[in-house]
Amino acid sequence: YHAISFNAPNQVGDRVVYYAWDYKLNRAIAQHSAIVTKVNSKGQAIELTSKWGQGPLVTHHPRNVPASYGSPNPTFRSPTGRIYPSRIYYRRN
């Protein structure tokens, strides 16, 4: 897999990884992942499938994840003030 540009159109089958700040490690870490299952005519992911904890598979919008999995916004600010992406899309090579 390789990371695709934030503005690149998504495709069904792309993976998305959610990132959040880990205060113990003092860095951004991956918190959650999902698979793109639907895109709109502009190539924007509008539906993902993922597993939330011990529950069953869940179909959801990319911004609709539990707070512990990351920000619903495209970026977040670390305690040091640096801006990080809250989710990065990946495509199979």
PDB file of N, CA and C in Angstrom, residues 28-82:
ATOM      1  N   ALA A  28       1.953  11.177  17.224  1.00  0.00           N
ATOM      2  CA  ALA A  28       0.742  10.724  16.547  1.00  0.00           C
ATOM      3  C   ALA A  28       0.873   9.236  16.243  1.00  0.00           C
ATOM      4  N   ILE A  29      -0.178   8.485  16.532  1.00  0.00           N
ATOM      5  CA  ILE A  29      -0.152   7.048  16.248  1.00  0.00           C
ATOM      6  C   ILE A  29      -1.458   6.630  15.579  1.00  0.00           C
ATOM      7  N   ALA A  30      -1.410   5.519  14.863  1.00  0.00           N
ATOM      8  CA  ALA A  30      -2.608   4.958  14.232  1.00  0.00           C
ATOM      9  C   ALA A  30      -3.537   4.419  15.313  1.00  0.00           C
ATOM     10  N   GLN A  31      -4.814   4.776  15.199  1.00  0.00           N
ATOM     11  CA  GLN A  31      -5.814   4.354  16.179  1.00  0.00           C
ATOM     12  C   GLN A  31      -6.837   3.386  15.603  1.00  0.00           C
ATOM     13  N   HIS A  32      -7.085   3.475  14.295  1.00  0.00           N
ATOM     14  CA  HIS A  32      -8.186   2.730  13.706  1.00  0.00           C
ATOM     15  C   HIS A  32      -7.974   2.656  12.198  1.00  0.00           C
ATOM     16  N   SER A  33      -8.575   1.665  11.563  1.00  0.00           N
ATOM     17  CA  SER A  33      -8.524   1.581  10.103  1.00  0.00           C
ATOM     18  C   SER A  33      -9.883   1.144   9.571  1.00  0.00           C
ATOM     19  N   ALA A  34     -10.125   1.431   8.310  1.00  0.00           N
ATOM     20  CA  ALA A  34     -11.382   1.087   7.668  1.00  0.00           C
ATOM     21  C   ALA A  34     -11.139   0.902   6.178  1.00  0.00           C
ATOM     22  N   ILE A  35     -12.132   0.348   5.488  1.00  0.00           N
ATOM     23  CA  ILE A  35     -12.070   0.126   4.047  1.00  0.00           C
ATOM     24  C   ILE A  35     -13.127   0.994   3.380  1.00  0.00           C
ATOM     25  N   VAL A  36     -12.745   1.686   2.302  1.00  0.00           N
ATOM     26  CA  VAL A  36     -13.701   2.488   1.542  1.00  0.00           C
ATOM     27  C   VAL A  36     -14.632   1.538   0.788  1.00  0.00           C
ATOM     28  N   THR A  37     -15.937   1.708   0.996  1.00  0.00           N
ATOM     29  CA  THR A  37     -16.920   0.848   0.338  1.00  0.00           C
ATOM     30  C   THR A  37     -17.823   1.607  -0.634  1.00  0.00           C
ATOM     31  N   LYS A  38     -17.775   2.963  -0.589  1.00  0.00           N
ATOM     32  CA  LYS A  38     -18.576   3.753  -1.525  1.00  0.00           C
ATOM     33  C   LYS A  38     -17.945   5.131  -1.681  1.00  0.00           C
ATOM     34  N   VAL A  39     -17.919   5.624  -2.932  1.00  0.00           N
ATOM     35  CA  VAL A  39     -17.450   6.978  -3.223  1.00  0.00           C
ATOM     36  C   VAL A  39     -18.533   7.699  -4.018  1.00  0.00           C
ATOM     37  N   ASN A  40     -18.526   9.039  -3.939  1.00  0.00           N
ATOM     38  CA  ASN A  40     -19.490   9.803  -4.732  1.00  0.00           C
ATOM     39  C   ASN A  40     -18.907  10.094  -6.111  1.00  0.00           C
ATOM     40  N   SER A  41     -19.636  10.852  -6.934  1.00  0.00           N
ATOM     41  CA  SER A  41     -19.207  11.124  -8.308  1.00  0.00           C
ATOM     42  C   SER A  41     -17.918  11.943  -8.379  1.00  0.00           C
ATOM     43  N   LYS A  42     -17.546  12.612  -7.280  1.00  0.00           N
ATOM     44  CA  LYS A  42     -16.307  13.393  -7.231  1.00  0.00           C
ATOM     45  C   LYS A  42     -15.132  12.563  -6.714  1.00  0.00           C
ATOM     46  N   GLY A  43     -15.374  11.309  -6.389  1.00  0.00           N
ATOM     47  CA  GLY A  43     -14.317  10.457  -5.870  1.00  0.00           C
ATOM     48  C   GLY A  43     -14.066  10.621  -4.391  1.00  0.00           C
ATOM     49  N   GLN A  44     -15.000  11.229  -3.677  1.00  0.00           N
ATOM     50  CA  GLN A  44     -14.857  11.390  -2.223  1.00  0.00           C
ATOM     51  C   GLN A  44     -15.455  10.173  -1.524  1.00  0.00           C
ATOM     52  N   ALA A  45     -14.728   9.640  -0.564  1.00  0.00           N
ATOM     53  CA  ALA A  45     -15.243   8.500   0.202  1.00  0.00           C
ATOM     54  C   ALA A  45     -16.468   8.965   0.992  1.00  0.00           C
ATOM     55  N   ILE A  46     -17.578   8.256   0.837  1.00  0.00           N
ATOM     56  CA  ILE A  46     -18.791   8.602   1.577  1.00  0.00           C
ATOM     57  C   ILE A  46     -19.267   7.447   2.450  1.00  0.00           C
ATOM     58  N   GLU A  47     -18.613   6.296   2.312  1.00  0.00           N
ATOM     59  CA  GLU A  47     -18.985   5.156   3.152  1.00  0.00           C
ATOM     60  C   GLU A  47     -17.758   4.276   3.381  1.00  0.00           C
ATOM     61  N   LEU A  48     -17.581   3.891   4.624  1.00  0.00           N
ATOM     62  CA  LEU A  48     -16.495   2.999   5.018  1.00  0.00           C
ATOM     63  C   LEU A  48     -17.083   1.823   5.770  1.00  0.00           C
ATOM     64  N   THR A  49     -16.347   0.738   5.819  1.00  0.00           N
ATOM     65  CA  THR A  49     -16.699  -0.391   6.666  1.00  0.00           C
ATOM     66  C   THR A  49     -15.516  -0.659   7.580  1.00  0.00           C
ATOM     67  N   SER A  50     -15.815  -0.796   8.865  1.00  0.00           N
ATOM     68  CA  SER A  50     -14.761  -1.074   9.836  1.00  0.00           C
ATOM     69  C   SER A  50     -15.359  -1.821  11.016  1.00  0.00           C
ATOM     70  N   LYS A  51     -14.506  -2.161  11.939  1.00  0.00           N
ATOM     71  CA  LYS A  51     -14.922  -2.879  13.138  1.00  0.00           C
ATOM     72  C   LYS A  51     -14.598  -1.994  14.332  1.00  0.00           C
ATOM     73  N   TRP A  52     -15.586  -1.723  15.145  1.00  0.00           N
ATOM     74  CA  TRP A  52     -15.397  -0.889  16.326  1.00  0.00           C
ATOM     75  C   TRP A  52     -15.315  -1.781  17.543  1.00  0.00           C
ATOM     76  N   GLY A  53     -14.107  -2.000  18.003  1.00  0.00           N
ATOM     77  CA  GLY A  53     -13.911  -2.833  19.195  1.00  0.00           C
ATOM     78  C   GLY A  53     -14.401  -4.254  18.973  1.00  0.00           C
ATOM     79  N   GLN A  54     -15.139  -4.769  19.935  1.00  0.00           N
ATOM     80  CA  GLN A  54     -15.606  -6.154  19.866  1.00  0.00           C
ATOM     81  C   GLN A  54     -16.940  -6.284  19.148  1.00  0.00           C
ATOM     82  N   GLY A  55     -17.497  -5.172  18.665  1.00  0.00           N
ATOM     83  CA  GLY A  55     -18.779  -5.206  17.977  1.00  0.00           C
ATOM     84  C   GLY A  55     -18.660  -5.766  16.573  1.00  0.00           C
ATOM     85  N   PRO A  56     -19.797  -5.831  15.875  1.00  0.00           N
ATOM     86  CA  PRO A  56     -19.798  -6.331  14.493  1.00  0.00           C
ATOM     87  C   PRO A  56     -19.238  -5.281  13.530  1.00  0.00           C
ATOM     88  N   LEU A  57     -19.129  -5.633  12.258  1.00  0.00           N
ATOM     89  CA  LEU A  57     -18.708  -4.664  11.254  1.00  0.00           C
ATOM     90  C   LEU A  57     -19.718  -3.525  11.215  1.00  0.00           C
ATOM     91  N   VAL A  58     -19.215  -2.315  11.012  1.00  0.00           N
ATOM     92  CA  VAL A  58     -20.042  -1.112  11.002  1.00  0.00           C
ATOM     93  C   VAL A  58     -19.806  -0.376   9.687  1.00  0.00           C
ATOM     94  N   THR A  59     -20.884   0.077   9.058  1.00  0.00           N
ATOM     95  CA  THR A  59     -20.799   0.924   7.877  1.00  0.00           C
ATOM     96  C   THR A  59     -21.022   2.355   8.344  1.00  0.00           C
ATOM     97  N   HIS A  60     -20.130   3.272   7.961  1.00  0.00           N
ATOM     98  CA  HIS A  60     -20.218   4.636   8.471  1.00  0.00           C
ATOM     99  C   HIS A  60     -19.567   5.625   7.515  1.00  0.00           C
ATOM    100  N   HIS A  61     -19.840   6.896   7.724  1.00  0.00           N
ATOM    101  CA  HIS A  61     -19.208   7.982   6.976  1.00  0.00           C
ATOM    102  C   HIS A  61     -17.789   8.168   7.532  1.00  0.00           C
ATOM    103  N   PRO A  62     -16.823   8.616   6.718  1.00  0.00           N
ATOM    104  CA  PRO A  62     -15.452   8.786   7.209  1.00  0.00           C
ATOM    105  C   PRO A  62     -15.309   9.680   8.445  1.00  0.00           C
ATOM    106  N   ARG A  63     -16.206  10.657   8.611  1.00  0.00           N
ATOM    107  CA  ARG A  63     -16.112  11.537   9.775  1.00  0.00           C
ATOM    108  C   ARG A  63     -16.878  10.998  10.981  1.00  0.00           C
ATOM    109  N   ASN A  64     -17.573   9.903  10.824  1.00  0.00           N
ATOM    110  CA  ASN A  64     -18.398   9.363  11.900  1.00  0.00           C
ATOM    111  C   ASN A  64     -17.694   8.179  12.556  1.00  0.00           C
ATOM    112  N   VAL A  65     -16.763   8.496  13.448  1.00  0.00           N
ATOM    113  CA  VAL A  65     -16.057   7.462  14.208  1.00  0.00           C
ATOM    114  C   VAL A  65     -16.053   7.862  15.682  1.00  0.00           C
ATOM    115  N   PRO A  66     -15.922   6.878  16.571  1.00  0.00           N
ATOM    116  CA  PRO A  66     -15.820   7.226  17.992  1.00  0.00           C
ATOM    117  C   PRO A  66     -14.653   8.185  18.238  1.00  0.00           C
ATOM    118  N   ALA A  67     -14.803   9.085  19.179  1.00  0.00           N
ATOM    119  CA  ALA A  67     -13.769  10.085  19.480  1.00  0.00           C
ATOM    120  C   ALA A  67     -12.423   9.444  19.796  1.00  0.00           C
ATOM    121  N   SER A  68     -12.425   8.266  20.381  1.00  0.00           N
ATOM    122  CA  SER A  68     -11.162   7.606  20.727  1.00  0.00           C
ATOM    123  C   SER A  68     -10.389   7.159  19.486  1.00  0.00           C
ATOM    124  N   TYR A  69     -11.052   7.128  18.328  1.00  0.00           N
ATOM    125  CA  TYR A  69     -10.395   6.720  17.083  1.00  0.00           C
ATOM    126  C   TYR A  69      -9.782   7.889  16.331  1.00  0.00           C
ATOM    127  N   GLY A  70     -10.072   9.099  16.741  1.00  0.00           N
ATOM    128  CA  GLY A  70      -9.489  10.252  16.076  1.00  0.00           C
ATOM    129  C   GLY A  70     -10.496  11.351  15.856  1.00  0.00           C
ATOM    130  N   SER A  71     -10.006  12.425  15.304  1.00  0.00           N
ATOM    131  CA  SER A  71     -10.805  13.623  15.067  1.00  0.00           C
ATOM    132  C   SER A  71     -11.715  13.440  13.860  1.00  0.00           C
ATOM    133  N   PRO A  72     -12.944  13.980  13.908  1.00  0.00           N
ATOM    134  CA  PRO A  72     -13.788  13.970  12.712  1.00  0.00           C
ATOM    135  C   PRO A  72     -13.306  15.000  11.679  1.00  0.00           C
ATOM    136  N   ASN A  73     -12.426  15.898  12.099  1.00  0.00           N
ATOM    137  CA  ASN A  73     -11.852  16.907  11.206  1.00  0.00           C
ATOM    138  C   ASN A  73     -10.683  16.301  10.433  1.00  0.00           C
ATOM    139  N   PRO A  74     -10.301  16.895   9.293  1.00  0.00           N
ATOM    140  CA  PRO A  74      -9.205  16.324   8.507  1.00  0.00           C
ATOM    141  C   PRO A  74      -7.835  16.406   9.175  1.00  0.00           C
ATOM    142  N   THR A  75      -7.681  17.306  10.166  1.00  0.00           N
ATOM    143  CA  THR A  75      -6.400  17.437  10.861  1.00  0.00           C
ATOM    144  C   THR A  75      -6.637  17.628  12.352  1.00  0.00           C
ATOM    145  N   PHE A  76      -5.562  17.490  13.119  1.00  0.00           N
ATOM    146  CA  PHE A  76      -5.611  17.810  14.544  1.00  0.00           C
ATOM    147  C   PHE A  76      -4.295  18.466  14.932  1.00  0.00           C
ATOM    148  N   ARG A  77      -4.323  19.205  16.013  1.00  0.00           N
ATOM    149  CA  ARG A  77      -3.132  19.914  16.501  1.00  0.00           C
ATOM    150  C   ARG A  77      -2.571  19.169  17.708  1.00  0.00           C
ATOM    151  N   SER A  78      -1.273  18.901  17.685  1.00  0.00           N
ATOM    152  CA  SER A  78      -0.610  18.247  18.808  1.00  0.00           C
ATOM    153  C   SER A  78      -0.420  19.249  19.942  1.00  0.00           C
ATOM    154  N   PRO A  79      -0.079  18.791  21.143  1.00  0.00           N
ATOM    155  CA  PRO A  79       0.194  19.716  22.243  1.00  0.00           C
ATOM    156  C   PRO A  79       1.334  20.690  21.940  1.00  0.00           C
ATOM    157  N   THR A  80       2.215  20.323  21.018  1.00  0.00           N
ATOM    158  CA  THR A  80       3.330  21.208  20.647  1.00  0.00           C
ATOM    159  C   THR A  80       2.913  22.231  19.598  1.00  0.00           C
ATOM    160  N   GLY A  81       1.674  22.111  19.083  1.00  0.00           N
ATOM    161  CA  GLY A  81       1.179  23.036  18.080  1.00  0.00           C
ATOM    162  C   GLY A  81       1.312  22.553  16.655  1.00  0.00           C
ATOM    163  N   ARG A  82       1.987  21.433  16.439  1.00  0.00           N
ATOM    164  CA  ARG A  82       2.147  20.901  15.087  1.00  0.00           C
ATOM    165  C   ARG A  82       0.823  20.319  14.600  1.00  0.00           C
TER     166      ARG A  82
END
